[in-house]
Coordinates of C-alpha atoms (C1' of nucleotides) in Angstrom, one line a residue:
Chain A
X12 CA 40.0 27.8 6.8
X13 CA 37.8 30.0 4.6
X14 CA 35.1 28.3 2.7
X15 CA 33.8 28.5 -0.5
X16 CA 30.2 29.6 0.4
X17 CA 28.7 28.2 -3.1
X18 CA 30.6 25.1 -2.3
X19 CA 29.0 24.6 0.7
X20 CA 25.5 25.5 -0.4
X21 CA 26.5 22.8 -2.8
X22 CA 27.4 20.3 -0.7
X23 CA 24.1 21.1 2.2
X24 CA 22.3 20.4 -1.2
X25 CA 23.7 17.4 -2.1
X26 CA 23.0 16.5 1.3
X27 CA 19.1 17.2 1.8
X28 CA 18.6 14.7 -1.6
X29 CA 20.5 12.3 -0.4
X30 CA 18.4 12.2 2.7
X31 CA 15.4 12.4 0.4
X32 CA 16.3 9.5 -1.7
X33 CA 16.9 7.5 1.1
X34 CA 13.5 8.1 3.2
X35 CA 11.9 7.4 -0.7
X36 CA 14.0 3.8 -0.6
X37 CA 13.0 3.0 3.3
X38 CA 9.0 4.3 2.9
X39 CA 8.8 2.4 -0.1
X40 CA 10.2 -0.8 1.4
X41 CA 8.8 -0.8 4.9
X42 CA 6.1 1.6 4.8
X43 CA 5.6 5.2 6.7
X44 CA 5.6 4.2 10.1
X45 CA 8.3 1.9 10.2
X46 CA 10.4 4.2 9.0
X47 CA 12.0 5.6 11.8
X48 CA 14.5 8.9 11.8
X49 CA 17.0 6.5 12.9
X50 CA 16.6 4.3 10.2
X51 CA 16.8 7.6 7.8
X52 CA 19.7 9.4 9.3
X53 CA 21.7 5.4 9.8
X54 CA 21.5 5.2 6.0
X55 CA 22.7 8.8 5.5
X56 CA 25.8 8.5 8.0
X57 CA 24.0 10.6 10.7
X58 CA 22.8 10.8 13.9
X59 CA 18.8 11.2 14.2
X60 CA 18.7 14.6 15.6
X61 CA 20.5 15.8 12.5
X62 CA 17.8 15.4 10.4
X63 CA 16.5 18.5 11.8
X64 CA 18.7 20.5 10.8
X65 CA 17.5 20.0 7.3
X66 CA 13.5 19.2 7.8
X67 CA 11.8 20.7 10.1
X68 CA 9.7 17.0 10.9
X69 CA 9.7 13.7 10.0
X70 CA 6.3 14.1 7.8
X71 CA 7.4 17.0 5.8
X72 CA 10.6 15.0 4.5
X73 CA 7.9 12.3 4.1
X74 CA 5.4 14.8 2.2
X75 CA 8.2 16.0 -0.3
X76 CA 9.2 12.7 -1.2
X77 CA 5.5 11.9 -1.7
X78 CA 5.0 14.7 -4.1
X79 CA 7.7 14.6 -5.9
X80 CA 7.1 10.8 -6.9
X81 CA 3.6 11.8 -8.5
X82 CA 5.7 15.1 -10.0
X83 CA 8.5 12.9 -11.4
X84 CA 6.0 11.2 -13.6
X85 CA 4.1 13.6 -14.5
X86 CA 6.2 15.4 -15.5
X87 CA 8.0 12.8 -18.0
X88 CA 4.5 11.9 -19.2
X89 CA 3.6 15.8 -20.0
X90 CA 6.5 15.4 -21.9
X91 CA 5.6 12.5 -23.7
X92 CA 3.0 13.8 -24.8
X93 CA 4.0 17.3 -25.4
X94 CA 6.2 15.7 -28.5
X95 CA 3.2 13.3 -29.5
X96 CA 1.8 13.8 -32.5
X97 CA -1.5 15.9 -32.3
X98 CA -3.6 14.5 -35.1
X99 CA -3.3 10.5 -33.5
X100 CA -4.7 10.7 -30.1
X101 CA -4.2 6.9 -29.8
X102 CA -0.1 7.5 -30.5
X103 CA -0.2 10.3 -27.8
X104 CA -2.2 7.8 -25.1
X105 CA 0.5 4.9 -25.9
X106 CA 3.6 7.3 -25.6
X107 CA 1.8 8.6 -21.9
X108 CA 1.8 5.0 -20.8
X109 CA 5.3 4.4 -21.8
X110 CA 6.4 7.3 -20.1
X111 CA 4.5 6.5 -16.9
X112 CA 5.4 2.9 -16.4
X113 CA 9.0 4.1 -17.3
X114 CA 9.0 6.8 -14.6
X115 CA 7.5 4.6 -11.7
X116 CA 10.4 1.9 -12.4
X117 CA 13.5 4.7 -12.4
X118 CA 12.5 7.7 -10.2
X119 CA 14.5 6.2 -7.7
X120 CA 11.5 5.1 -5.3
X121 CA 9.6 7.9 -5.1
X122 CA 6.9 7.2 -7.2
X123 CA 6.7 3.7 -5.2
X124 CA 6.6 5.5 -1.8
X125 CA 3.9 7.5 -2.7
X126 CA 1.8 4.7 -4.2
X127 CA 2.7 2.5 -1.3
X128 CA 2.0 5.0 1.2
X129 CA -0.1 7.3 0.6
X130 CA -3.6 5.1 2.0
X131 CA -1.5 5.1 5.3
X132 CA 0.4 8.4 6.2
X133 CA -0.9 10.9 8.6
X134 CA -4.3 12.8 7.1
X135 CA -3.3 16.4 6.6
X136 CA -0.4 15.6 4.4
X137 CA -3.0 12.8 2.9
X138 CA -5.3 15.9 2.0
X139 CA -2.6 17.8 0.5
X140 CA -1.2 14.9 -1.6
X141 CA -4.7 14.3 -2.7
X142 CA -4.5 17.1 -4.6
X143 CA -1.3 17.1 -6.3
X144 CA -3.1 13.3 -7.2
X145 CA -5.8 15.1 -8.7
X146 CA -3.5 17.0 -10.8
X147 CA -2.2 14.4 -12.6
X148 CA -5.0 12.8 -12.5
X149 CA -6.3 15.7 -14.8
X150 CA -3.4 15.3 -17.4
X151 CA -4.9 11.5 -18.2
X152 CA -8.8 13.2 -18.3
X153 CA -7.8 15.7 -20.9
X154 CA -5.8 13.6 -22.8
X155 CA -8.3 10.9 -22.9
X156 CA -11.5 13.8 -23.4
X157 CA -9.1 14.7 -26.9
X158 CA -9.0 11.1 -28.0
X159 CA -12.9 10.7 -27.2
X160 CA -13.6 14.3 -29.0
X161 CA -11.1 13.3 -32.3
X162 CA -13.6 9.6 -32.7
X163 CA -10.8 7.6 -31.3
X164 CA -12.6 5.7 -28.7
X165 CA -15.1 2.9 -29.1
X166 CA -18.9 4.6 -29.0
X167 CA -20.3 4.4 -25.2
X168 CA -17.2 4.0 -23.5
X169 CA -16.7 5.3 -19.9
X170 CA -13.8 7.7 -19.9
X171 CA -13.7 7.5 -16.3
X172 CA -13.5 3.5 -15.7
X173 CA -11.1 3.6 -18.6
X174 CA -9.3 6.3 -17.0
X175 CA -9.3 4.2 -14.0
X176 CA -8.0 1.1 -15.9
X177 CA -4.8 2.3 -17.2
X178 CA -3.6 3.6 -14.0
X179 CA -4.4 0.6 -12.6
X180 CA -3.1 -2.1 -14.3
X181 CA 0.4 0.7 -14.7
X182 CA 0.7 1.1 -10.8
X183 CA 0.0 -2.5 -9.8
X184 CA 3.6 -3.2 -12.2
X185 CA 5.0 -2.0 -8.9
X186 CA 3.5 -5.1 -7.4
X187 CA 5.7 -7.6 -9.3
X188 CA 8.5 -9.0 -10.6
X189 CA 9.2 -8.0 -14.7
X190 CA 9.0 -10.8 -16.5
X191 CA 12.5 -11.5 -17.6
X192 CA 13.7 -9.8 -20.5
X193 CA 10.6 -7.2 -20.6
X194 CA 12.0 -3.4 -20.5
X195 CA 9.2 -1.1 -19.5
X196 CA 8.6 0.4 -22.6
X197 CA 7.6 -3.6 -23.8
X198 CA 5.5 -3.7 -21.2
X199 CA 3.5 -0.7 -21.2
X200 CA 3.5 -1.4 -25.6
X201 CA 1.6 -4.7 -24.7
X202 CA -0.5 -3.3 -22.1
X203 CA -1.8 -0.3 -24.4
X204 CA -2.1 -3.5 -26.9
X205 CA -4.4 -5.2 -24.5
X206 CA -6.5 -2.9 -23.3
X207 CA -6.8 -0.5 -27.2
X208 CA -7.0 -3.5 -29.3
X209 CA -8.5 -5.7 -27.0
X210 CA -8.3 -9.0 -25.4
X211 CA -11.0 -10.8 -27.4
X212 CA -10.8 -12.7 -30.6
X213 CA -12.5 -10.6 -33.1
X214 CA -13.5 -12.7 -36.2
Chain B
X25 CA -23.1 -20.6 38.1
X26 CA -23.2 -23.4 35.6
X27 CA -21.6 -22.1 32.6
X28 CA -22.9 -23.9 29.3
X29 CA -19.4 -25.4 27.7
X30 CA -21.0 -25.0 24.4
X31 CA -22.2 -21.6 24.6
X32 CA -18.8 -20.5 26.1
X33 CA -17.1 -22.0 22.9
X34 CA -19.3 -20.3 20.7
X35 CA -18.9 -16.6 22.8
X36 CA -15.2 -17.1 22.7
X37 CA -15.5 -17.6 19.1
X38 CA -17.8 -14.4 18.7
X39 CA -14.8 -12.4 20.4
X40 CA -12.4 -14.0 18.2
X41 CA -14.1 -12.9 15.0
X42 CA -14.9 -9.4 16.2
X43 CA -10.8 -9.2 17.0
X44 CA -10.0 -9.8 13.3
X45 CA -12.7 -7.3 12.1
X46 CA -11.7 -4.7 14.2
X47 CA -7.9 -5.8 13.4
X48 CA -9.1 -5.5 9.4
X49 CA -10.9 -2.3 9.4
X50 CA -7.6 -0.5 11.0
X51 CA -5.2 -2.5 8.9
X52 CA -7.1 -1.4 6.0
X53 CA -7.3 2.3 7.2
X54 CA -4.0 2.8 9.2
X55 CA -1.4 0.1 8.1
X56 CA 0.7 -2.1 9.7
X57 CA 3.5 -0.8 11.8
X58 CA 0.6 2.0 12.7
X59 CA -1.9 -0.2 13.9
X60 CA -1.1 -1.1 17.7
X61 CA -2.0 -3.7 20.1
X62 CA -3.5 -0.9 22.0
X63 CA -6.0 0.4 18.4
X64 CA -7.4 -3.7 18.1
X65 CA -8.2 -3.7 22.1
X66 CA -9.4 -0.8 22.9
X67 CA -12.0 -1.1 20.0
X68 CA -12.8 -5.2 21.3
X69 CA -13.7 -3.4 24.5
X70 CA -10.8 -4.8 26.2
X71 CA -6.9 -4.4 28.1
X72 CA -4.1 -4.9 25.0
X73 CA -3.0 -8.0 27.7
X74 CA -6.3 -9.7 27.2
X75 CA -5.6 -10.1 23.3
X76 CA -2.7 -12.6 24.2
X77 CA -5.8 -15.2 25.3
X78 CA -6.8 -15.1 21.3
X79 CA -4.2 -14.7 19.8
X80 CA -0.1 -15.6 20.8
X81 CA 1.0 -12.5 18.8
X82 CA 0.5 -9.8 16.9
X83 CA 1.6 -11.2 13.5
X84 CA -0.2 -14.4 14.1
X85 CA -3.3 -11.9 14.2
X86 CA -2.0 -9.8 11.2
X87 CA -1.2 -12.8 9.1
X88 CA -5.0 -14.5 9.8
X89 CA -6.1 -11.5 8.7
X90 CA -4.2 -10.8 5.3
X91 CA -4.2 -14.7 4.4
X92 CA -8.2 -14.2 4.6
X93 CA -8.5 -11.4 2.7
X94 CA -7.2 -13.4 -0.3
X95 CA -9.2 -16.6 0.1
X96 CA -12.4 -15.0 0.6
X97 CA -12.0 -13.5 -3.0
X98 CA -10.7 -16.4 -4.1
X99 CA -13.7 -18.7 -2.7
X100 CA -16.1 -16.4 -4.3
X101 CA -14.1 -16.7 -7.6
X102 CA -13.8 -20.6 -7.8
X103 CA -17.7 -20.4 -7.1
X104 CA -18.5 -17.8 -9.7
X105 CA -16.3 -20.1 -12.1
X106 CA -17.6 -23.5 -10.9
X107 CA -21.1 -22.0 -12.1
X108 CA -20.3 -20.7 -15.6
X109 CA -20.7 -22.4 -18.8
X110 CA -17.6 -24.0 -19.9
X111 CA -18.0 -23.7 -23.2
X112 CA -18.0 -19.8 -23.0
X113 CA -14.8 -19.1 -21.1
X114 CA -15.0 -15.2 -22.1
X115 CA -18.0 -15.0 -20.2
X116 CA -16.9 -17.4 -17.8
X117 CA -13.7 -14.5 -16.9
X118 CA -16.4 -11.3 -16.7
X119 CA -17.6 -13.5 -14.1
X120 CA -15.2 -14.0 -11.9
X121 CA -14.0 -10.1 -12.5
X122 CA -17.7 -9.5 -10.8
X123 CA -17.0 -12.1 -8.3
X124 CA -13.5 -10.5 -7.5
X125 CA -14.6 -6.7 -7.3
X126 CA -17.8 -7.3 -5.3
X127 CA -15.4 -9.6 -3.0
X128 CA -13.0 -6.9 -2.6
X129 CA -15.9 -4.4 -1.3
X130 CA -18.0 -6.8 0.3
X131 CA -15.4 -9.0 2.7
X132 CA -15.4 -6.3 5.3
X133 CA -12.0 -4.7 5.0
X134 CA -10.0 -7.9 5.0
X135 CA -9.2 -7.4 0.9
X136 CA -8.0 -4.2 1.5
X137 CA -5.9 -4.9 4.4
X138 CA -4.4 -7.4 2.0
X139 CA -3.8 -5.3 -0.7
X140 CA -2.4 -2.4 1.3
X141 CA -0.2 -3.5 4.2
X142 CA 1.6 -6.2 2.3
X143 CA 4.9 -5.0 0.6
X144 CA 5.3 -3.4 4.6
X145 CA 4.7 -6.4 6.9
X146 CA 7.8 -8.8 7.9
X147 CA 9.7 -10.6 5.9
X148 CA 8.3 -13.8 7.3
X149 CA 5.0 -13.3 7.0
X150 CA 5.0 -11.7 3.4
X151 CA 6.9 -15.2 2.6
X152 CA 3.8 -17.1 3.6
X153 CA 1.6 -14.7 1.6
X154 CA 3.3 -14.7 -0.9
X155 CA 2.5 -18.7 -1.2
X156 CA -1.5 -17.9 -0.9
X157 CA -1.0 -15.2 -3.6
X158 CA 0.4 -17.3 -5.9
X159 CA -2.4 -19.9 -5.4
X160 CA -5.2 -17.7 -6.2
X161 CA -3.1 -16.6 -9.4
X162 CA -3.4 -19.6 -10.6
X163 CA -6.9 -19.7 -10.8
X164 CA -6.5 -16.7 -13.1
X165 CA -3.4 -18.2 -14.9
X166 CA -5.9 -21.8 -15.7
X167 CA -9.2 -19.4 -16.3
X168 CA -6.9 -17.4 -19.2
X169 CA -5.1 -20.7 -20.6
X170 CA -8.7 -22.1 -21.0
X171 CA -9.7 -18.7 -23.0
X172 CA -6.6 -19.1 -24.9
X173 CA -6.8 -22.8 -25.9
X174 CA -11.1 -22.3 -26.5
X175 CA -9.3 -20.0 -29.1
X176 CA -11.5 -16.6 -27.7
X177 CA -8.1 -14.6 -27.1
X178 CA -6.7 -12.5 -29.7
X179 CA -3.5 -14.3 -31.2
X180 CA -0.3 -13.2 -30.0
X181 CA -1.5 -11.6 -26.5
X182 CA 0.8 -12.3 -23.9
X183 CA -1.2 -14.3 -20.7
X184 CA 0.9 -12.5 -18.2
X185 CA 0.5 -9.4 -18.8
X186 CA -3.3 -9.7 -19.5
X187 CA -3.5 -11.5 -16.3
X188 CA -1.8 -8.5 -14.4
X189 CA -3.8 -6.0 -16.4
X190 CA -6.9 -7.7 -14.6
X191 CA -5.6 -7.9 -11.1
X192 CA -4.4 -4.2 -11.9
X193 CA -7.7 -2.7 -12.7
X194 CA -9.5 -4.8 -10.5
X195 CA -7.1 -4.2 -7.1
X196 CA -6.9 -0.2 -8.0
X197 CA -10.6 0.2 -7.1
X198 CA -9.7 0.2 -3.8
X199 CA -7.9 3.6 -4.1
X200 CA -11.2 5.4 -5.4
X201 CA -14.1 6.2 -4.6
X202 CA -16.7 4.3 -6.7
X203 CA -18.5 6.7 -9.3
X204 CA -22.2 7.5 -7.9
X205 CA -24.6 5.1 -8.6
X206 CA -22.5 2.2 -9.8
X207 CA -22.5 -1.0 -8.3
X208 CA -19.2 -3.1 -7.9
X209 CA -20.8 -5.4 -10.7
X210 CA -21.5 -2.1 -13.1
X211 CA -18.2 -1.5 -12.6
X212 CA -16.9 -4.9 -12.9
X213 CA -18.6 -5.0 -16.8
X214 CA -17.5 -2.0 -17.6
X215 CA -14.1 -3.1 -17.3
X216 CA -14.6 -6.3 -18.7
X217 CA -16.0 -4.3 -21.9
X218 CA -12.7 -2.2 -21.7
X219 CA -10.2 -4.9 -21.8
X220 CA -12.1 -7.6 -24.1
X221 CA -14.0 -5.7 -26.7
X222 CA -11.2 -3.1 -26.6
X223 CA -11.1 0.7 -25.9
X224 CA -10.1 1.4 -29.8
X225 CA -12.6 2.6 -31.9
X226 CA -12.9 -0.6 -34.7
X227 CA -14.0 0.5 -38.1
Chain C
dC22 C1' 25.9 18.3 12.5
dC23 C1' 26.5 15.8 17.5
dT24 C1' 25.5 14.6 22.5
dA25 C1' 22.4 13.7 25.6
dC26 C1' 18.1 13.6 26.8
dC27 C1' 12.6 14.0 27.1
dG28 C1' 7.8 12.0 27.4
dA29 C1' 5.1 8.8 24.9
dT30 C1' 4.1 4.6 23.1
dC31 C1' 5.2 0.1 21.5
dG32 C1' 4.8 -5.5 21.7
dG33 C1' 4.8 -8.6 25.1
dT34 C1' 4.7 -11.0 29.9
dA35 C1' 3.8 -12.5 35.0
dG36 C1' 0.6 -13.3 38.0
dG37 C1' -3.8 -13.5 39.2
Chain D
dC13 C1' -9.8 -11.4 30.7
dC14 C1' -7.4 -7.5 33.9
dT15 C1' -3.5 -5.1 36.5
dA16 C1' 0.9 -3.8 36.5
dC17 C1' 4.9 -3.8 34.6
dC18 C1' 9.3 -4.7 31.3
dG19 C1' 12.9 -3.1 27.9
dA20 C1' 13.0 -1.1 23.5
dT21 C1' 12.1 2.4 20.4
dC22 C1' 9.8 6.3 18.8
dG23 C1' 9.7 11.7 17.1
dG24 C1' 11.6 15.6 18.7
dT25 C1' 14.5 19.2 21.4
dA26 C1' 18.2 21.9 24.1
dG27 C1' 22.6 23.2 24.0
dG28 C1' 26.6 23.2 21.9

DNA sequence: CCTACCGATCGGTAGG
DNA sequence: CCTACCGATCGGTAGG
């Protein structure tokens, strides 16, 4: 009859992720609005109005699971290059990259809902993940301002359309298919490859 | 009271076209399951009923849409190739990157509806994009196997992944804003300069 | 966490 | 191309 009250904070927490990595799984499959409540509380062995009693709305369970796919990565690619080595700048971008393309493919879906969604869900959670975006975004500017400083970086080179490269070509792996065989970390090694080394013959 | 067959054709063809703008634009902007019926009508100037004289459903509509935003970009592209020197296939590629970013700004929002809505649209239609996809990939995958055999690729890089870089850093541009002052071409060689002549400083 | 329900909106159709 | 309408589904709530 009596409960163990930790046990059951335990178990409303195990709960609330679940529902979380479910909504990340359905937003990054069908998108934000075709992801009903139903659809949500269906997967989570729940009735719809249920939900509510551990989000308050449909977009705030939306927003967290958002966020925390840019938070995942970043915070694995602070990491990576927390334990980089200072003095090669080059060593530091290539263990961000792993790290990145490494935490898009197993942070459940997160990551892939917010990169899939975010162009389409409702604007005042838009704004609000635009700057958590911007955050990360910064941890790429620094680290790429450091290489630039330390003579790294080919003379004249735009640190913002390079900026804009790397994520780029990272986040559209979401887009496709990995080539059979390829782990991540190979993949992001002969991306950082392509685009350090370059794709050009040099003689 | 005499109604001119021709200019009747050529009205109802005006209407038609103004339906798939207006059905781009708030693809582009809203996504799929978000846009309605209701959205594309009421911005035509007309009852959601009338759209059933155009068009037999809304995925017919949705699919014209998305299967044009690729072959626009990949007209311009085949032009932009067709009118390169073919004995300089490096130059021949930063080409068709210019061709492919200024198509993906310049085709009204039919690109970007592409590109965003669709991993989200149904099943069915996806499988038939998926076909018009793969053909414009080819002209990539025979535009870098003509580097590659001209001998202007670096030894060892891996065509895949190079091609995916490009789509990568060229689709992303969508997501930003483009830096003041620099024109989709601008950008286009400033990529180019990224990913062939390498980021690395070269000693 | 469920039952039962609300008003709103959806894609689509009949008939004109 | 419009009016008027259909059944289905949506996010959300009251009361338990």
């Amino acid at each position: 009859m009596a409960t163990d009250p930790n046990s059951t904070v335990r178990e409303r927490d195990k709960t609330h992720r679940k529902i979380l990595d479910i909504t990340a799984e359905l937003l990054a499959r069908n998108g934000y609005a075709s992801t009903s409540l139903r659809d949500i509380s269906g997967a989570a062995n729940m009735k719809a109005g249920s939900l509510y009693y551990h989000f308050a709305s449909k977009d705030e369970l939306v927003e967290r699971v958002l966020s925390q796919g840019i938070k995942l990565v970043e915070d694995k690619v602070r990491a990576a290059i927390a334990k980089s080595p200072p003095d090669q700048p080059l060593e530091t971008i290539r263990n961000a990259m792993i790290a990145h393309i490494q935490a898009l493919h197993d942070s459940g879906d997160y990551a892939a809902a917010n990169i899939r969604c975010y162009a389409h869900v409702p604007l005042d959670i838009r704004r609000r993940l635009r700057t958590v975006r911007m955050d990360y975004d910064d941890v790429w500017k620094a680290m790429l301002a450091t290489a630039h400083d330390a003579g790294a970086l080919r003379k004249g080179i735009d640190l913002t359309s390079l900026r804009y490269s790397l994520i780029g070509i990272m986040n559209w792996t979401l887009e496709w298919k990995r080539p059979k065989g390829q782990s991540p970390r190979e993949q992001a090694e002969e991306f950082f490859a392509i685009v350090f080394d370059g794709a050009a013959k040099t003689d």
